[in-house]
């Protein structure tokens, strides 16, 4: 019998690029270093205007938190969720710390990410699967 996959979590989020831009302008490195890993910052700073890319990564992080059910009882930080891109441009997630522990407890075997940008917003959907 073939292994079947089961969806065990779905999350969606929309990030306002204006708010991200304001955070960067008002708080500079404190803002980006609190929300993003060093690798994420490097990947975003390659662009003339990195705001759209920061907003996309932020939306993915929020969607992932929703998908794993991270709420007030589990302290997951933004630094524990890293969003980078394959050479093809497709985003992927790497988890660390508490976020990784929660995903392991849920039995997550595969993570799917969809990310889209439009004027002023970035939207992301995260789907978590496990083999059943």
PDB file of C-alpha atoms in Angstrom, residues 7-114:
ATOM      1  CA  UNK A   7      -2.830  17.941   5.487  1.00  0.00           C
ATOM      2  CA  UNK A   8      -2.239  18.802   9.139  1.00  0.00           C
ATOM      3  CA  UNK A   9      -2.013  22.569   8.964  1.00  0.00           C
ATOM      4  CA  UNK A  10      -2.915  25.511   6.757  1.00  0.00           C
ATOM      5  CA  UNK A  11      -2.034  29.148   7.331  1.00  0.00           C
ATOM      6  CA  UNK A  12      -2.569  32.326   5.348  1.00  0.00           C
ATOM      7  CA  UNK A  13      -1.382  35.878   5.897  1.00  0.00           C
ATOM      8  CA  UNK A  14      -1.301  39.245   4.170  1.00  0.00           C
ATOM      9  CA  UNK A  15       1.488  41.720   4.950  1.00  0.00           C
ATOM     10  CA  UNK A  16       1.199  45.451   4.335  1.00  0.00           C
ATOM     11  CA  UNK A  17       4.329  46.669   2.559  1.00  0.00           C
ATOM     12  CA  UNK A  18       3.798  50.214   3.875  1.00  0.00           C
ATOM     13  CA  UNK A  19       4.005  48.979   7.485  1.00  0.00           C
ATOM     14  CA  UNK A  20       7.147  46.996   6.696  1.00  0.00           C
ATOM     15  CA  UNK A  21       8.724  50.049   5.012  1.00  0.00           C
ATOM     16  CA  UNK A  22       7.824  52.221   8.017  1.00  0.00           C
ATOM     17  CA  UNK A  23       9.371  49.679  10.391  1.00  0.00           C
ATOM     18  CA  UNK A  24      12.576  49.642   8.380  1.00  0.00           C
ATOM     19  CA  UNK A  25      12.690  53.455   8.137  1.00  0.00           C
ATOM     20  CA  UNK A  26      11.856  54.032  11.812  1.00  0.00           C
ATOM     21  CA  UNK A  27      13.918  51.295  13.452  1.00  0.00           C
ATOM     22  CA  UNK A  28      16.555  50.388  10.810  1.00  0.00           C
ATOM     23  CA  UNK A  29      18.600  47.293  11.661  1.00  0.00           C
ATOM     24  CA  UNK A  30      16.727  46.682  14.936  1.00  0.00           C
ATOM     25  CA  UNK A  31      13.575  46.006  12.925  1.00  0.00           C
ATOM     26  CA  UNK A  32      15.101  43.687  10.336  1.00  0.00           C
ATOM     27  CA  UNK A  33      17.313  41.828  12.830  1.00  0.00           C
ATOM     28  CA  UNK A  34      14.340  41.141  15.108  1.00  0.00           C
ATOM     29  CA  UNK A  35      12.179  39.701  12.332  1.00  0.00           C
ATOM     30  CA  UNK A  36      14.600  38.168   9.853  1.00  0.00           C
ATOM     31  CA  UNK A  37      17.626  35.870   9.873  1.00  0.00           C
ATOM     32  CA  UNK A  38      20.990  37.043   8.549  1.00  0.00           C
ATOM     33  CA  UNK A  39      20.474  34.993   5.367  1.00  0.00           C
ATOM     34  CA  UNK A  40      17.022  36.511   4.808  1.00  0.00           C
ATOM     35  CA  UNK A  41      18.421  40.018   5.207  1.00  0.00           C
ATOM     36  CA  UNK A  42      21.185  39.276   2.693  1.00  0.00           C
ATOM     37  CA  UNK A  43      18.658  37.871   0.207  1.00  0.00           C
ATOM     38  CA  UNK A  44      16.331  40.895   0.526  1.00  0.00           C
ATOM     39  CA  UNK A  45      19.079  43.515   0.407  1.00  0.00           C
ATOM     40  CA  UNK A  46      20.078  42.308  -3.094  1.00  0.00           C
ATOM     41  CA  UNK A  47      17.123  44.266  -4.470  1.00  0.00           C
ATOM     42  CA  UNK A  48      16.920  47.997  -5.174  1.00  0.00           C
ATOM     43  CA  UNK A  49      13.815  48.147  -2.980  1.00  0.00           C
ATOM     44  CA  UNK A  50      13.865  45.217  -0.545  1.00  0.00           C
ATOM     45  CA  UNK A  51      10.520  46.080   1.105  1.00  0.00           C
ATOM     46  CA  UNK A  52       8.429  43.801  -1.109  1.00  0.00           C
ATOM     47  CA  UNK A  53      10.721  40.878  -0.315  1.00  0.00           C
ATOM     48  CA  UNK A  54      10.734  41.545   3.432  1.00  0.00           C
ATOM     49  CA  UNK A  55       6.926  41.753   3.370  1.00  0.00           C
ATOM     50  CA  UNK A  56       6.696  38.434   1.541  1.00  0.00           C
ATOM     51  CA  UNK A  57       8.960  36.685   4.021  1.00  0.00           C
ATOM     52  CA  UNK A  58       7.008  38.221   6.918  1.00  0.00           C
ATOM     53  CA  UNK A  59       3.709  36.957   5.456  1.00  0.00           C
ATOM     54  CA  UNK A  60       5.166  33.441   5.118  1.00  0.00           C
ATOM     55  CA  UNK A  61       6.355  33.504   8.750  1.00  0.00           C
ATOM     56  CA  UNK A  62       2.899  34.552   9.987  1.00  0.00           C
ATOM     57  CA  UNK A  63       1.193  31.928   7.811  1.00  0.00           C
ATOM     58  CA  UNK A  64       3.542  29.231   9.143  1.00  0.00           C
ATOM     59  CA  UNK A  65       2.773  30.228  12.740  1.00  0.00           C
ATOM     60  CA  UNK A  66      -0.927  29.831  11.988  1.00  0.00           C
ATOM     61  CA  UNK A  67      -0.361  26.481  10.268  1.00  0.00           C
ATOM     62  CA  UNK A  68       1.491  25.009  13.276  1.00  0.00           C
ATOM     63  CA  UNK A  69      -0.971  26.549  15.734  1.00  0.00           C
ATOM     64  CA  UNK A  70       1.689  28.663  17.453  1.00  0.00           C
ATOM     65  CA  UNK A  71      -0.209  30.891  19.819  1.00  0.00           C
ATOM     66  CA  UNK A  72       0.261  32.408  23.207  1.00  0.00           C
ATOM     67  CA  UNK A  73       1.243  29.095  24.822  1.00  0.00           C
ATOM     68  CA  UNK A  74       4.146  28.357  22.462  1.00  0.00           C
ATOM     69  CA  UNK A  75       6.715  31.078  22.140  1.00  0.00           C
ATOM     70  CA  UNK A  76       7.851  30.945  18.517  1.00  0.00           C
ATOM     71  CA  UNK A  77      10.056  33.805  17.344  1.00  0.00           C
ATOM     72  CA  UNK A  78      10.352  35.122  13.816  1.00  0.00           C
ATOM     73  CA  UNK A  79      14.038  34.163  13.869  1.00  0.00           C
ATOM     74  CA  UNK A  80      13.030  30.483  14.179  1.00  0.00           C
ATOM     75  CA  UNK A  81      11.352  30.580  10.771  1.00  0.00           C
ATOM     76  CA  UNK A  82      13.648  31.196   7.825  1.00  0.00           C
ATOM     77  CA  UNK A  83      12.228  31.880   4.362  1.00  0.00           C
ATOM     78  CA  UNK A  84      14.642  31.672   1.457  1.00  0.00           C
ATOM     79  CA  UNK A  85      14.324  30.910  -2.237  1.00  0.00           C
ATOM     80  CA  UNK A  86      15.505  28.076  -4.448  1.00  0.00           C
ATOM     81  CA  UNK A  87      17.420  29.018  -7.605  1.00  0.00           C
ATOM     82  CA  UNK A  88      14.081  28.782  -9.417  1.00  0.00           C
ATOM     83  CA  UNK A  89      12.720  31.555  -7.174  1.00  0.00           C
ATOM     84  CA  UNK A  90      10.324  29.249  -5.313  1.00  0.00           C
ATOM     85  CA  UNK A  91      10.243  29.999  -1.573  1.00  0.00           C
ATOM     86  CA  UNK A  92      11.032  27.381   1.045  1.00  0.00           C
ATOM     87  CA  UNK A  93      10.988  27.326   4.852  1.00  0.00           C
ATOM     88  CA  UNK A  94      13.590  26.110   7.326  1.00  0.00           C
ATOM     89  CA  UNK A  95      12.567  25.831  10.978  1.00  0.00           C
ATOM     90  CA  UNK A  96      14.663  26.151  14.129  1.00  0.00           C
ATOM     91  CA  UNK A  97      14.081  26.018  17.891  1.00  0.00           C
ATOM     92  CA  UNK A  98      10.511  25.882  19.183  1.00  0.00           C
ATOM     93  CA  UNK A  99       9.014  26.176  15.686  1.00  0.00           C
ATOM     94  CA  UNK A 100      10.943  23.068  14.615  1.00  0.00           C
ATOM     95  CA  UNK A 101       9.926  21.181  17.784  1.00  0.00           C
ATOM     96  CA  UNK A 102       6.235  21.941  17.218  1.00  0.00           C
ATOM     97  CA  UNK A 103       6.448  20.844  13.576  1.00  0.00           C
ATOM     98  CA  UNK A 104       8.168  17.616  14.609  1.00  0.00           C
ATOM     99  CA  UNK A 105       5.502  16.946  17.263  1.00  0.00           C
ATOM    100  CA  UNK A 106       2.840  17.421  14.598  1.00  0.00           C
ATOM    101  CA  UNK A 107       4.706  14.978  12.344  1.00  0.00           C
ATOM    102  CA  UNK A 108       5.273  17.480   9.533  1.00  0.00           C
ATOM    103  CA  UNK A 109       7.051  15.766   6.637  1.00  0.00           C
ATOM    104  CA  UNK A 110       6.500  18.363   3.929  1.00  0.00           C
ATOM    105  CA  UNK A 111       5.868  22.100   3.791  1.00  0.00           C
ATOM    106  CA  UNK A 112       4.309  23.874   0.814  1.00  0.00           C
ATOM    107  CA  UNK A 113       4.583  27.654   0.402  1.00  0.00           C
ATOM    108  CA  UNK A 114       2.838  29.977  -2.019  1.00  0.00           C
TER     109      UNK A 114
END
